[in-house]
PDB file of C-alpha atoms in Angstrom:
ATOM      1  CA  MET A   1       0.000   0.000   0.000  1.00 49.00           C
ATOM      2  CA  LEU A   2       1.204   3.531  -0.797  1.00 56.00           C
ATOM      3  CA  SER A   3       2.145   5.878   2.007  1.00 60.00           C
ATOM      4  CA  ALA A   4       2.985   9.543   2.502  1.00 66.00           C
ATOM      5  CA  SER A   5       4.259  11.861   5.190  1.00 72.00           C
ATOM      6  CA  CYS A   6       1.898  14.331   6.882  1.00 75.00           C
ATOM      7  CA  SER A   7       3.143  17.899   6.478  1.00 74.00           C
ATOM      8  CA  ILE A   8       1.686  18.865   9.888  1.00 77.00           C
ATOM      9  CA  CYS A   9       2.680  16.094  12.308  1.00 80.00           C
ATOM     10  CA  LEU A  10       5.426  14.709   9.980  1.00 79.00           C
ATOM     11  CA  GLU A  11       4.358  11.122  10.628  1.00 76.00           C
ATOM     12  CA  SER A  12       3.952   8.782   7.726  1.00 73.00           C
ATOM     13  CA  TYR A  13       0.498   7.480   7.010  1.00 65.00           C
ATOM     14  CA  LYS A  14      -0.977   4.985   4.592  1.00 64.00           C
ATOM     15  CA  PHE A  15      -3.632   6.063   2.159  1.00 60.00           C
ATOM     16  CA  PRO A  16      -6.889   4.802   3.663  1.00 57.00           C
ATOM     17  CA  GLU A  17      -9.263   2.586   1.739  1.00 54.00           C
ATOM     18  CA  LYS A  18     -12.090   5.054   2.357  1.00 54.00           C
ATOM     19  CA  GLY A  19     -10.208   7.775   0.470  1.00 57.00           C
ATOM     20  CA  LEU A  20      -8.026  10.774   1.168  1.00 62.00           C
ATOM     21  CA  ILE A  21      -9.189  13.924   2.920  1.00 65.00           C
ATOM     22  CA  PHE A  22      -8.124  17.328   1.610  1.00 66.00           C
ATOM     23  CA  PRO A  23      -9.031  20.899   2.500  1.00 69.00           C
ATOM     24  CA  HIS A  24     -10.391  22.898  -0.472  1.00 68.00           C
ATOM     25  CA  CYS A  25      -6.953  24.368  -1.176  1.00 74.00           C
ATOM     26  CA  GLY A  26      -5.658  20.894  -2.090  1.00 71.00           C
ATOM     27  CA  HIS A  27      -2.942  20.373   0.507  1.00 74.00           C
ATOM     28  CA  SER A  28      -2.880  16.898   2.027  1.00 72.00           C
ATOM     29  CA  PHE A  29      -2.475  15.717   5.616  1.00 71.00           C
ATOM     30  CA  CYS A  30      -3.171  12.636   7.635  1.00 73.00           C
ATOM     31  CA  GLU A  31      -6.869  12.278   8.451  1.00 71.00           C
ATOM     32  CA  ALA A  32      -6.436  13.222  12.137  1.00 75.00           C
ATOM     33  CA  CYS A  33      -4.626  16.491  11.350  1.00 76.00           C
ATOM     34  CA  ALA A  34      -7.032  17.316   8.513  1.00 71.00           C
ATOM     35  CA  LYS A  35     -10.042  16.970  10.843  1.00 71.00           C
ATOM     36  CA  ARG A  36      -8.327  18.934  13.613  1.00 74.00           C
ATOM     37  CA  THR A  37      -7.607  21.867  11.301  1.00 68.00           C
ATOM     38  CA  ALA A  38     -10.720  21.581   9.110  1.00 63.00           C
ATOM     39  CA  ALA A  39     -11.672  25.278   9.034  1.00 70.00           C
ATOM     40  CA  ILE A  40      -8.241  26.699   8.102  1.00 75.00           C
ATOM     41  CA  CYS A  41      -5.456  25.041   6.104  1.00 75.00           C
ATOM     42  CA  PRO A  42      -2.285  25.128   8.223  1.00 72.00           C
ATOM     43  CA  MET A  43      -0.143  25.280   5.081  1.00 74.00           C
ATOM     44  CA  CYS A  44      -1.677  28.255   3.254  1.00 77.00           C
ATOM     45  CA  ARG A  45      -4.021  29.604   5.982  1.00 77.00           C
ATOM     46  CA  LYS A  46      -7.020  29.669   3.629  1.00 75.00           C
ATOM     47  CA  HIS A  47     -10.495  29.330   5.131  1.00 72.00           C
ATOM     48  CA  SER A  48     -12.351  26.322   3.845  1.00 64.00           C
ATOM     49  CA  GLY A  49     -15.871  27.736   3.779  1.00 62.00           C
ATOM     50  CA  GLN A  50     -19.036  25.633   4.120  1.00 58.00           C
ATOM     51  CA  SER A  51     -17.730  22.134   3.524  1.00 60.00           C
ATOM     52  CA  PRO A  52     -14.191  22.278   4.869  1.00 60.00           C
ATOM     53  CA  LEU A  53     -12.923  18.870   3.754  1.00 64.00           C
ATOM     54  CA  ILE A  54     -13.101  16.971   0.488  1.00 64.00           C
ATOM     55  CA  ARG A  55     -12.881  13.197   0.443  1.00 63.00           C
ATOM     56  CA  VAL A  56     -11.125  11.869  -2.638  1.00 62.00           C
ATOM     57  CA  HIS A  57     -11.336   8.206  -3.511  1.00 58.00           C
ATOM     58  CA  VAL A  58      -8.302   6.852  -5.260  1.00 56.00           C
ATOM     59  CA  GLU A  59      -8.100   3.478  -6.916  1.00 59.00           C
ATOM     60  CA  LEU A  60      -4.864   2.517  -5.220  1.00 53.00           C
ATOM     61  CA  GLU A  61      -4.856  -1.073  -6.392  1.00 61.00           C
ATOM     62  CA  GLU A  62      -4.934   0.044 -10.003  1.00 62.00           C
ATOM     63  CA  ASN A  63      -2.268   2.631  -9.263  1.00 69.00           C
ATOM     64  CA  GLU A  64      -0.168   0.045  -7.444  1.00 75.00           C
ATOM     65  CA  ASP A  65      -0.574  -2.322 -10.382  1.00 78.00           C
ATOM     66  CA  ALA A  66       0.398   0.470 -12.752  1.00 80.00           C
ATOM     67  CA  LEU A  67       3.422   1.299 -10.589  1.00 83.00           C
ATOM     68  CA  LYS A  68       4.436  -2.356 -10.507  1.00 86.00           C
ATOM     69  CA  ALA A  69       4.032  -2.574 -14.284  1.00 88.00           C
ATOM     70  CA  LEU A  70       6.049   0.617 -14.689  1.00 88.00           C
ATOM     71  CA  ALA A  71       8.770  -0.690 -12.372  1.00 91.00           C
ATOM     72  CA  SER A  72       8.852  -3.947 -14.312  1.00 93.00           C
ATOM     73  CA  GLU A  73       9.049  -2.033 -17.585  1.00 94.00           C
ATOM     74  CA  ARG A  74      11.872   0.140 -16.238  1.00 94.00           C
ATOM     75  CA  GLU A  75      13.723  -2.961 -15.074  1.00 95.00           C
ATOM     76  CA  GLN A  76      13.300  -4.528 -18.516  1.00 95.00           C
ATOM     77  CA  ASN A  77      14.446  -1.281 -20.167  1.00 94.00           C
ATOM     78  CA  ALA A  78      17.498  -1.203 -17.888  1.00 95.00           C
ATOM     79  CA  LYS A  79      18.342  -4.769 -18.916  1.00 96.00           C
ATOM     80  CA  LEU A  80      17.914  -3.883 -22.601  1.00 95.00           C
ATOM     81  CA  LEU A  81      20.055  -0.773 -22.155  1.00 95.00           C
ATOM     82  CA  LYS A  82      22.790  -2.845 -20.484  1.00 96.00           C
ATOM     83  CA  LEU A  83      22.574  -5.382 -23.317  1.00 96.00           C
ATOM     84  CA  ALA A  84      22.813  -2.582 -25.889  1.00 95.00           C
ATOM     85  CA  GLU A  85      25.792  -1.017 -24.087  1.00 96.00           C
ATOM     86  CA  ASP A  86      27.514  -4.403 -23.947  1.00 96.00           C
ATOM     87  CA  SER A  87      26.821  -4.908 -27.667  1.00 96.00           C
ATOM     88  CA  VAL A  88      28.236  -1.479 -28.505  1.00 96.00           C
ATOM     89  CA  ALA A  89      31.370  -2.233 -26.474  1.00 96.00           C
ATOM     90  CA  GLU A  90      31.761  -5.579 -28.241  1.00 96.00           C
ATOM     91  CA  LEU A  91      31.263  -3.942 -31.653  1.00 96.00           C
ATOM     92  CA  ARG A  92      33.882  -1.307 -30.845  1.00 96.00           C
ATOM     93  CA  SER A  93      36.303  -4.022 -29.791  1.00 96.00           C
ATOM     94  CA  THR A  94      35.596  -5.988 -32.977  1.00 96.00           C
ATOM     95  CA  ARG A  95      36.025  -2.855 -35.099  1.00 96.00           C
ATOM     96  CA  GLN A  96      39.418  -2.207 -33.483  1.00 96.00           C
ATOM     97  CA  ALA A  97      40.455  -5.825 -34.061  1.00 96.00           C
ATOM     98  CA  LEU A  98      39.449  -5.480 -37.739  1.00 95.00           C
ATOM     99  CA  ARG A  99      41.462  -2.268 -38.054  1.00 95.00           C
ATOM    100  CA  ASN A 100      44.489  -4.020 -36.553  1.00 94.00           C
ATOM    101  CA  ALA A 101      44.030  -6.978 -38.919  1.00 94.00           C
ATOM    102  CA  GLU A 102      43.684  -4.606 -41.872  1.00 93.00           C
ATOM    103  CA  ALA A 103      46.906  -2.835 -40.878  1.00 92.00           C
ATOM    104  CA  LYS A 104      48.696  -6.204 -40.734  1.00 91.00           C
ATOM    105  CA  LEU A 105      47.307  -7.134 -44.158  1.00 90.00           C
ATOM    106  CA  VAL A 106      48.442  -3.844 -45.663  1.00 88.00           C
ATOM    107  CA  LYS A 107      51.885  -4.370 -44.153  1.00 89.00           C
ATOM    108  CA  SER A 108      52.097  -7.987 -45.338  1.00 90.00           C
ATOM    109  CA  ASP A 109      50.784  -6.931 -48.773  1.00 88.00           C
ATOM    110  CA  GLY A 110      53.757  -4.579 -49.012  1.00 88.00           C
ATOM    111  CA  VAL A 111      56.083  -7.416 -47.990  1.00 89.00           C
ATOM    112  CA  VAL A 112      54.526  -9.704 -50.624  1.00 90.00           C
ATOM    113  CA  ARG A 113      55.003  -7.036 -53.326  1.00 91.00           C
ATOM    114  CA  LYS A 114      58.645  -6.624 -52.340  1.00 92.00           C
ATOM    115  CA  GLN A 115      59.160 -10.397 -52.413  1.00 93.00           C
ATOM    116  CA  LYS A 116      57.539 -10.650 -55.871  1.00 93.00           C
ATOM    117  CA  GLU A 117      59.783  -7.835 -57.070  1.00 93.00           C
ATOM    118  CA  GLU A 118      62.827  -9.693 -55.687  1.00 93.00           C
ATOM    119  CA  ILE A 119      61.683 -12.899 -57.413  1.00 92.00           C
ATOM    120  CA  ARG A 120      61.337 -11.037 -60.748  1.00 92.00           C
ATOM    121  CA  LYS A 121      64.817  -9.585 -60.299  1.00 92.00           C
ATOM    122  CA  MET A 122      66.201 -13.043 -59.487  1.00 92.00           C
ATOM    123  CA  GLU A 123      64.408 -14.528 -62.499  1.00 90.00           C
ATOM    124  CA  GLY A 124      66.000 -11.802 -64.599  1.00 88.00           C
ATOM    125  CA  HIS A 125      69.438 -12.656 -63.162  1.00 89.00           C
ATOM    126  CA  VAL A 126      68.810 -16.378 -63.747  1.00 90.00           C
ATOM    127  CA  GLY A 127      67.829 -15.612 -67.348  1.00 86.00           C
ATOM    128  CA  VAL A 128      71.025 -13.623 -67.856  1.00 87.00           C
ATOM    129  CA  MET A 129      73.070 -16.397 -66.237  1.00 89.00           C
ATOM    130  CA  GLU A 130      71.434 -19.068 -68.433  1.00 87.00           C
ATOM    131  CA  PHE A 131      72.112 -16.980 -71.499  1.00 84.00           C
ATOM    132  CA  THR A 132      75.696 -16.505 -70.387  1.00 86.00           C
ATOM    133  CA  VAL A 133      76.093 -20.243 -69.771  1.00 86.00           C
ATOM    134  CA  ARG A 134      74.602 -21.091 -73.168  1.00 84.00           C
ATOM    135  CA  CYS A 135      76.795 -18.586 -74.878  1.00 84.00           C
ATOM    136  CA  SER A 136      79.835 -19.873 -73.021  1.00 81.00           C
ATOM    137  CA  SER A 137      78.985 -23.461 -73.921  1.00 78.00           C
ATOM    138  CA  GLY A 138      78.485 -22.665 -77.554  1.00 70.00           C
ATOM    139  CA  VAL A 139      81.640 -20.650 -77.900  1.00 58.00           C
ATOM    140  CA  PHE A 140      83.853 -22.991 -75.955  1.00 54.00           C
ATOM    141  CA  GLY A 141      82.018 -26.159 -76.723  1.00 51.00           C
TER     142      GLY A 141
END
């Protein structure tokens, strides 16, 4: 059950099943203080007139159910937010890992190009050496 604190006696009170009692100005107090000060509101000092107190019936069960549903929804939203934050962190980590892998690939691509260039140079040297050997064999052979 919902409760509040009386602004006159400062004690907490539960909202009664028979409704809440207010002076015409709308301030709220526990029922005992409201009846004791029925003619004048102790908060704003307004006179209440003919019918000093208003009884307001509140469907607390529905409100409590709504509050429970809202609390449950907030809890679910908090879980979803945490899940989303975790997913974002994981995606950032994955993105960084991909950037690192890309940097390694670019570096190794440069190494591969250099090695291919070296192989072409060596093939050129081998070709020259074969030609030299053939020429030497033909001349001296």
